[in-house]
PDB file of C-alpha atoms in Angstrom:
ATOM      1  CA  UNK A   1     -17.471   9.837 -13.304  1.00  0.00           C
ATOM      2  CA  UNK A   2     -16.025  12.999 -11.160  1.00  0.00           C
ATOM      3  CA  UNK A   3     -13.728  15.147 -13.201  1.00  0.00           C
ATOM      4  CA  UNK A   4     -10.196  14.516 -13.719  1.00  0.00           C
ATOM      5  CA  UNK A   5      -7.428  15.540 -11.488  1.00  0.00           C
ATOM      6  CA  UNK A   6      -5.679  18.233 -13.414  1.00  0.00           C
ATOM      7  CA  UNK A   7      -2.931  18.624 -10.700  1.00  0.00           C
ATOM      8  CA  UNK A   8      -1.713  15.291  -9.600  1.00  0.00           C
ATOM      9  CA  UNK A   9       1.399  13.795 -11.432  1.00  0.00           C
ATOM     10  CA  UNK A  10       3.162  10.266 -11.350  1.00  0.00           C
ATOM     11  CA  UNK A  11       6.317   8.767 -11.914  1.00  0.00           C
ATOM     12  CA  UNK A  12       6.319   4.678 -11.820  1.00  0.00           C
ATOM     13  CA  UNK A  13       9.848   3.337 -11.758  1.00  0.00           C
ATOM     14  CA  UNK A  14       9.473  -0.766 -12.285  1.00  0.00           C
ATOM     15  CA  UNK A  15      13.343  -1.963 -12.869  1.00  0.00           C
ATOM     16  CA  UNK A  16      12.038  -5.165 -14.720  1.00  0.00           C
ATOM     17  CA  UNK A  17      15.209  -5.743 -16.692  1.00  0.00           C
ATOM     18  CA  UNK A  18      18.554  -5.984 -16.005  1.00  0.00           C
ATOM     19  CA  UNK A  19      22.014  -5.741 -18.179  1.00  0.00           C
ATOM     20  CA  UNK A  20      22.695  -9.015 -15.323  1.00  0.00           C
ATOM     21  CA  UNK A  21      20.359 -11.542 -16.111  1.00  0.00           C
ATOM     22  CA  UNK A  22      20.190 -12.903 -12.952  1.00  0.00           C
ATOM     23  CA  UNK A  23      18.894  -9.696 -11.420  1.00  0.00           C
ATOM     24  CA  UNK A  24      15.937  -9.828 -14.005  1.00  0.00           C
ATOM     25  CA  UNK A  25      12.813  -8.744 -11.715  1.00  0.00           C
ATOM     26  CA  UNK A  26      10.364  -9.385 -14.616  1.00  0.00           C
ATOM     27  CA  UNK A  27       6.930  -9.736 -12.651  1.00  0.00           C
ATOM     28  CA  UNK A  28       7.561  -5.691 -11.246  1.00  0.00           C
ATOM     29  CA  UNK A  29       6.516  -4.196 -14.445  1.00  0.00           C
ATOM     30  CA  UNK A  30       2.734  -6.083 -13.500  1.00  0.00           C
ATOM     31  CA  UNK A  31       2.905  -4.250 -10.336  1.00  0.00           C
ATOM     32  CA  UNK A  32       3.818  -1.042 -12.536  1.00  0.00           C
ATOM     33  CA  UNK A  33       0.891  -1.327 -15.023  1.00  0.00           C
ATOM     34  CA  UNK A  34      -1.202  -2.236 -12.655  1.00  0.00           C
ATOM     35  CA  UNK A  35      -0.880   1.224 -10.348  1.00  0.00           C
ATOM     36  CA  UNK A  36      -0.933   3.201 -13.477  1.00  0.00           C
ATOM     37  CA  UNK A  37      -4.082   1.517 -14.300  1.00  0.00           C
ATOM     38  CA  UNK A  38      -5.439   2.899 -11.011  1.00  0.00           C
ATOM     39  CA  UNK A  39      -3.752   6.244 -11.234  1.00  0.00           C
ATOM     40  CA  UNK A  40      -5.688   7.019 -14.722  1.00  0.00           C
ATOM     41  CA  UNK A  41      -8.778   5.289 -13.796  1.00  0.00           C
ATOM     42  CA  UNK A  42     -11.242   8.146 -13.664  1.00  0.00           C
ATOM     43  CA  UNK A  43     -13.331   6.851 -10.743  1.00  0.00           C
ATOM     44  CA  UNK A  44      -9.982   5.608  -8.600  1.00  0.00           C
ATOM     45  CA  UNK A  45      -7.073   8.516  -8.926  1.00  0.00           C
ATOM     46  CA  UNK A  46      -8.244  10.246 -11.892  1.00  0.00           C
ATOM     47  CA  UNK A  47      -4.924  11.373 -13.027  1.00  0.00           C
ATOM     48  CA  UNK A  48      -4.721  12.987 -16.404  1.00  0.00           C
ATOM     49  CA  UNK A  49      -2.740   9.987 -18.704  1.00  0.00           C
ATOM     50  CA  UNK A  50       0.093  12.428 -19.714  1.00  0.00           C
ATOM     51  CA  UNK A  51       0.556  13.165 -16.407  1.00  0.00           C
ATOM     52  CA  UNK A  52       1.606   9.525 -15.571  1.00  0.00           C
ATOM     53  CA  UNK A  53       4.634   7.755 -16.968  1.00  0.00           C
ATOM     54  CA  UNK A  54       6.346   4.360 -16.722  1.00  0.00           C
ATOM     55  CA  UNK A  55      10.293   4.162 -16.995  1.00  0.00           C
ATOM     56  CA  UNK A  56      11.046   0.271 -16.861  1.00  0.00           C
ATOM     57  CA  UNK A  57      13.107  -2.247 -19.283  1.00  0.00           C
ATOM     58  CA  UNK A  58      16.906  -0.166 -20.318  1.00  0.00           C
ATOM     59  CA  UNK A  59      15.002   3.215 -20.239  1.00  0.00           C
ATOM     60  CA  UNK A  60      15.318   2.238 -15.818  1.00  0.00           C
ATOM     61  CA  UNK A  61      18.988   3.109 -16.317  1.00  0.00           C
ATOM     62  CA  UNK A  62      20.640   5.619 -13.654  1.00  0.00           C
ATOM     63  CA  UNK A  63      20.224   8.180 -16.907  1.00  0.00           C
ATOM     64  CA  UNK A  64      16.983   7.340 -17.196  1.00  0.00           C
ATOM     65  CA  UNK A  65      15.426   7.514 -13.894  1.00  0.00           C
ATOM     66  CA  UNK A  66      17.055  10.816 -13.447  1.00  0.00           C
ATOM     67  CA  UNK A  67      15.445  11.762 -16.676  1.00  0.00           C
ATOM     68  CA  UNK A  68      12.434  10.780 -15.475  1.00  0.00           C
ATOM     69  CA  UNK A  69      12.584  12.603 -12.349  1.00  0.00           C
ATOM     70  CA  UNK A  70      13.633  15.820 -14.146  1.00  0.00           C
ATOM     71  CA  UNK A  71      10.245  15.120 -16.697  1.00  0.00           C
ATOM     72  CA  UNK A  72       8.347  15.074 -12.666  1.00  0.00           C
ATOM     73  CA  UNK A  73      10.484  18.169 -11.887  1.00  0.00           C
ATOM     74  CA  UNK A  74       8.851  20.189 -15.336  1.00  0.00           C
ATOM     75  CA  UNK A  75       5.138  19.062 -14.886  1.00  0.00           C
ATOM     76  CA  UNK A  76       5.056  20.356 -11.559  1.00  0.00           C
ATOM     77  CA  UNK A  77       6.788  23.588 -12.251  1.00  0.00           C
ATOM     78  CA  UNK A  78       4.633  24.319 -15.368  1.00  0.00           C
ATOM     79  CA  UNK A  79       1.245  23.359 -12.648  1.00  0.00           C
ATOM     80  CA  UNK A  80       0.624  27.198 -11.848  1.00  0.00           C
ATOM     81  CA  UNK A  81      -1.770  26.098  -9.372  1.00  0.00           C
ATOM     82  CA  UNK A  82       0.098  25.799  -6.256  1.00  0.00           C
ATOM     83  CA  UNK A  83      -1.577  22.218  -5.813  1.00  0.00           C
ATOM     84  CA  UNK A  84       0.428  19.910  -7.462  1.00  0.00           C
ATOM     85  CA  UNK A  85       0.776  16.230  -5.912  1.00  0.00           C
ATOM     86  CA  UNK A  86       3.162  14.539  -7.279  1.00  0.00           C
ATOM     87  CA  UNK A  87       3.602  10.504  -6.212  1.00  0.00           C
ATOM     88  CA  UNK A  88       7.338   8.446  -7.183  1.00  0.00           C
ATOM     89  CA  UNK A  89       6.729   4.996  -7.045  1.00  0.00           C
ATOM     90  CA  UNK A  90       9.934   2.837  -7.241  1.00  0.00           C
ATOM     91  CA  UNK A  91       9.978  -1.013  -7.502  1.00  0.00           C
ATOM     92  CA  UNK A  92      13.138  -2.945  -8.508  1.00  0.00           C
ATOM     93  CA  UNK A  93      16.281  -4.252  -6.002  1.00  0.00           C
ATOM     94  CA  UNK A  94      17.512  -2.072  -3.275  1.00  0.00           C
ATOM     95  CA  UNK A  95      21.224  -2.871  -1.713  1.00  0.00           C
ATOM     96  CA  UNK A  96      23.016  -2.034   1.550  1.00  0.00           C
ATOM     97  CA  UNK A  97      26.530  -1.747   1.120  1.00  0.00           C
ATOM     98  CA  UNK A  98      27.578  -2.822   5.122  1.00  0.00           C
ATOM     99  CA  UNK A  99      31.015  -0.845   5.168  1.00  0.00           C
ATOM    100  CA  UNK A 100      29.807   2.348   5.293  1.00  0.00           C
ATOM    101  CA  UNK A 101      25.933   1.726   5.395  1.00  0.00           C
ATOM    102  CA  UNK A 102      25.196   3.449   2.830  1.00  0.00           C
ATOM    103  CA  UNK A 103      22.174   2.277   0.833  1.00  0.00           C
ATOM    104  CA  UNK A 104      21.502   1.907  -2.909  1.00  0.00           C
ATOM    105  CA  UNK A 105      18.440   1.792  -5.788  1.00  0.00           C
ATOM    106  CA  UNK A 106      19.333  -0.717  -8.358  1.00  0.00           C
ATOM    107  CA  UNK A 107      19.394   0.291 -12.031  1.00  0.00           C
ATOM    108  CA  UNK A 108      18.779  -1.381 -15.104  1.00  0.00           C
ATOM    109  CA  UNK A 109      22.540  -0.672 -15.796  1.00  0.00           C
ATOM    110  CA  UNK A 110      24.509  -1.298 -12.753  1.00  0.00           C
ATOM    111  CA  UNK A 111      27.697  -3.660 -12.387  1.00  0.00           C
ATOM    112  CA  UNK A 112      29.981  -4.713 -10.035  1.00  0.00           C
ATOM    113  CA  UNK A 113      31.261  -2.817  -7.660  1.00  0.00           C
ATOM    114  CA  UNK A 114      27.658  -1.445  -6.860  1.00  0.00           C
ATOM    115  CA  UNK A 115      28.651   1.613  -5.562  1.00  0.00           C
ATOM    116  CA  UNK A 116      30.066   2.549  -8.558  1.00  0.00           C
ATOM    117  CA  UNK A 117      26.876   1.789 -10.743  1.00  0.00           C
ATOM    118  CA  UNK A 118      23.664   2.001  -8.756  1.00  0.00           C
ATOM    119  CA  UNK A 119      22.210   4.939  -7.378  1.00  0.00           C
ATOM    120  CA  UNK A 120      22.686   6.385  -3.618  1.00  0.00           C
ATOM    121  CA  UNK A 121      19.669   6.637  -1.961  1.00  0.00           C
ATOM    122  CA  UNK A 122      21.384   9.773  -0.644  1.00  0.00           C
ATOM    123  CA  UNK A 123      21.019  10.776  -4.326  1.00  0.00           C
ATOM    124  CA  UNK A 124      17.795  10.242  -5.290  1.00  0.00           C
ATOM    125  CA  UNK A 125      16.724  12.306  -2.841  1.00  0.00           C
ATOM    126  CA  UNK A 126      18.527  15.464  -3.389  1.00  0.00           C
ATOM    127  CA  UNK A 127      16.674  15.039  -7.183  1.00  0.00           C
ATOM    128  CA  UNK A 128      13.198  13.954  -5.352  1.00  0.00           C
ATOM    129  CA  UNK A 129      13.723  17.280  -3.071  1.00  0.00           C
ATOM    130  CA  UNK A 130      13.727  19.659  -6.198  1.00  0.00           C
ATOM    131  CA  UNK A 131      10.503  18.534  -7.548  1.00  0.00           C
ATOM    132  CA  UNK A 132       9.046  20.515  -4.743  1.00  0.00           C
ATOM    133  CA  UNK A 133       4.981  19.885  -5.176  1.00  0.00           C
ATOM    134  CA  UNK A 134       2.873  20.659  -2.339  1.00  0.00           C
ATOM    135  CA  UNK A 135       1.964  16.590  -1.633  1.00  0.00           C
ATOM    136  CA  UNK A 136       4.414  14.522  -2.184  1.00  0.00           C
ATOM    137  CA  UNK A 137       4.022  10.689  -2.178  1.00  0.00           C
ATOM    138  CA  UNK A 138       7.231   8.535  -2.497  1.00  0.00           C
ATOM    139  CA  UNK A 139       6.885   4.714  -2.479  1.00  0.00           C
ATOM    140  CA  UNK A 140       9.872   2.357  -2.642  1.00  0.00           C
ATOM    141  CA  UNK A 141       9.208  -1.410  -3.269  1.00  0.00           C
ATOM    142  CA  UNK A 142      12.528  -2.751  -2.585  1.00  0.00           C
ATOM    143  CA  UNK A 143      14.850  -4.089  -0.313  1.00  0.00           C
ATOM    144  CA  UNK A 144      16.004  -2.501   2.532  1.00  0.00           C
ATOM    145  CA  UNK A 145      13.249   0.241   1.862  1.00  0.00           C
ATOM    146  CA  UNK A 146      13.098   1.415   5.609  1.00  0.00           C
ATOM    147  CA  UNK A 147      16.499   2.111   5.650  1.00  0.00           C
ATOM    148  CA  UNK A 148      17.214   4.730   2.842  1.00  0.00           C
ATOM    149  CA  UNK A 149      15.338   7.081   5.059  1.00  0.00           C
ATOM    150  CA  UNK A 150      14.025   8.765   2.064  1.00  0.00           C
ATOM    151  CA  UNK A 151      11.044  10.522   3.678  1.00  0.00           C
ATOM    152  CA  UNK A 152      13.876  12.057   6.494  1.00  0.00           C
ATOM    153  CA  UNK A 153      16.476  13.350   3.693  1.00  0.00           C
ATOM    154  CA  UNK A 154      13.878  15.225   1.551  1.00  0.00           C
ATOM    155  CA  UNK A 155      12.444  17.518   4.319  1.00  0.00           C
ATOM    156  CA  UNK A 156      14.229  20.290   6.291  1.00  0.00           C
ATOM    157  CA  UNK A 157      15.659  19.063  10.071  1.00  0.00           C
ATOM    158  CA  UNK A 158      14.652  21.319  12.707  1.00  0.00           C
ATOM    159  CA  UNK A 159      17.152  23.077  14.922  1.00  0.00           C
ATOM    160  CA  UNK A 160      18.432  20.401  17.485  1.00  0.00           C
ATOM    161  CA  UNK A 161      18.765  17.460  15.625  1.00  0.00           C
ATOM    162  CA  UNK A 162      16.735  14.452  14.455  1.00  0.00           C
ATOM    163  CA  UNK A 163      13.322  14.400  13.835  1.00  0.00           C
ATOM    164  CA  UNK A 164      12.086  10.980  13.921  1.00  0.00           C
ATOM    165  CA  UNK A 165      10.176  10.341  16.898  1.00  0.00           C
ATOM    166  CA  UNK A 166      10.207   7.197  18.970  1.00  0.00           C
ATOM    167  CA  UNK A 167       8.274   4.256  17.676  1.00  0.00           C
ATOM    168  CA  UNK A 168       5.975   4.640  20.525  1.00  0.00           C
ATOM    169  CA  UNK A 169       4.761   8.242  19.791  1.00  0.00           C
ATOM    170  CA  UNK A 170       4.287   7.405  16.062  1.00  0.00           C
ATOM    171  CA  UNK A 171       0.800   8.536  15.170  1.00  0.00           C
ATOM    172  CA  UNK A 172      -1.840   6.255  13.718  1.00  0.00           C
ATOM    173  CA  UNK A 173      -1.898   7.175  10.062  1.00  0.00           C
ATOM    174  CA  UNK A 174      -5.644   5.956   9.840  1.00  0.00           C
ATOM    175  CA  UNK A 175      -6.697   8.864  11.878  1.00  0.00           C
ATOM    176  CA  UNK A 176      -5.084  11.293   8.508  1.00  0.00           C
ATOM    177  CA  UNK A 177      -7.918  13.258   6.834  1.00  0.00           C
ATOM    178  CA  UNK A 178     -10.768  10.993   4.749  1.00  0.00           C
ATOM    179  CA  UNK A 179      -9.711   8.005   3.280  1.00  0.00           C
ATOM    180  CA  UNK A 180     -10.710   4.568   4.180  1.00  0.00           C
ATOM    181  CA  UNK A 181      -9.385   1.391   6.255  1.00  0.00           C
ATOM    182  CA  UNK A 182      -8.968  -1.561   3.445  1.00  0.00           C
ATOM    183  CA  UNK A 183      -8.153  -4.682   4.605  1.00  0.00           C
ATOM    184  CA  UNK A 184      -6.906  -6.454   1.501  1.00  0.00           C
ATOM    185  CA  UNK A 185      -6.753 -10.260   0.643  1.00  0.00           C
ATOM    186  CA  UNK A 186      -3.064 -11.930  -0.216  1.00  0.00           C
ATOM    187  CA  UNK A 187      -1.871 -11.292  -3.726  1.00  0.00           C
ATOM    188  CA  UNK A 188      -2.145 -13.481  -6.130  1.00  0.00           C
ATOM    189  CA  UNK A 189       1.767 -14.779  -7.945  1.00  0.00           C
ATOM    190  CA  UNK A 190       3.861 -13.085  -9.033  1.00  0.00           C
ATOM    191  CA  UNK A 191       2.847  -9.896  -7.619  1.00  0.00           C
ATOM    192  CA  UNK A 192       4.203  -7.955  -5.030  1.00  0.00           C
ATOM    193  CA  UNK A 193       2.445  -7.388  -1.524  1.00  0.00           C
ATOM    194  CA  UNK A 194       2.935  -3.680  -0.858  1.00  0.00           C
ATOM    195  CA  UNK A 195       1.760  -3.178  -4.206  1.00  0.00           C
ATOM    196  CA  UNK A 196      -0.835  -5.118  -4.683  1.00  0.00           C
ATOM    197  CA  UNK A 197      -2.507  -3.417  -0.750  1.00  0.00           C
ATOM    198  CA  UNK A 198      -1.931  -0.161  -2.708  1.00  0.00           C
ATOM    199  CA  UNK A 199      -3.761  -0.984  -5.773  1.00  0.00           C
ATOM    200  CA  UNK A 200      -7.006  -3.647  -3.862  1.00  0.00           C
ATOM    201  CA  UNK A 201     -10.622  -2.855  -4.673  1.00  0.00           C
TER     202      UNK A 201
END
């Protein structure tokens, strides 16, 4: 067993539950236990259990996953080390509102109109961008995941305007530091397919 990963911290966001039945997404909070089961193994990620939590059922409201992000915020401000990784994981509905194009996470306690009740991704952003750790991981499960452009809104544009490159000068992620190439088999029902590549032996 190597030793635990003092400095790495979690936040699992699985919007299982809804105040709308219908939007009920009750297999997510299997894909939720199932990565913190990995983050706290201690021969996988090795995370320290307190450092990992799970907001799902009503505690996924907007209040609530803003509370949860502020509990992110305080670990990694009281990690002296000046290594902190810090990893958001978000599964649940995402929405596109096509008038403006503005994009939404879905809360346990959103209504109709949507804009009103879920949560800009514009939003959750600015609160992911205050964490400030020194890694930071953010995973979003959801619809219309490539569009909320997370990854672009929490980092600083340089001088001159956007910084997303062509698709063609993308760089091949497998060539990033140590890790290893895992081809993984299909998941089994009920689960979710990014997840379940994340979390394959």
């Amino acid at each position: 067993m190597d030793a635990p990963f003092d400095h790495g911290y979690a936040l699992l966001i699985a919007v299982n539950e809804s105040q709308m039945p219908n939007y009920a997404l009750p297999t997510v909070a299997k894909d939720a236990a199932a990565l913190h089961a990995v983050f706290v193994h201690p021969d996988r990620c090795a995370y320290l259990p307190e450092n990992v939590r799970i907001i799902q059922g009503p505690e996924a409201s907007r209040e609530g996953i803003r509370a949860g992000l502020a509990w992110l915020q305080d670990k990694i401000q009281q990690d002296s080390s000046g290594n902190a990784t810090a990893v958001v994981y978000y599964t649940g509905h995402g929405a596109r509102d096509t008038s403006d194009n503005t994009f939404y996470l879905i809360p346990y306690d959103f209504g109709i109109p949507v804009r009103d009740t879920a949560i800009p991704a514009t939003q959750f952003a600015a609160e992911l961008e205050s964490v400030q750790p020194r890694r930071l991981l953010v995973i979003l499960d959801c619809c219309h995941a490539a569009g909320m452009n997370i990854k672009e809104q929490t980092r600083p544009q340089p001088r001159g305007g956007d910084m997303r490159p062509p698709h063609r000068n993308q760089p091949d992620c497998r060539s990033w530091g140590r890790g290893r190439d895992a081809p993984c088999s299909v998941p089994p029902p009920g689960r979710s397919s990014p997840t379940f590549a994340l979390i394959c032996p």
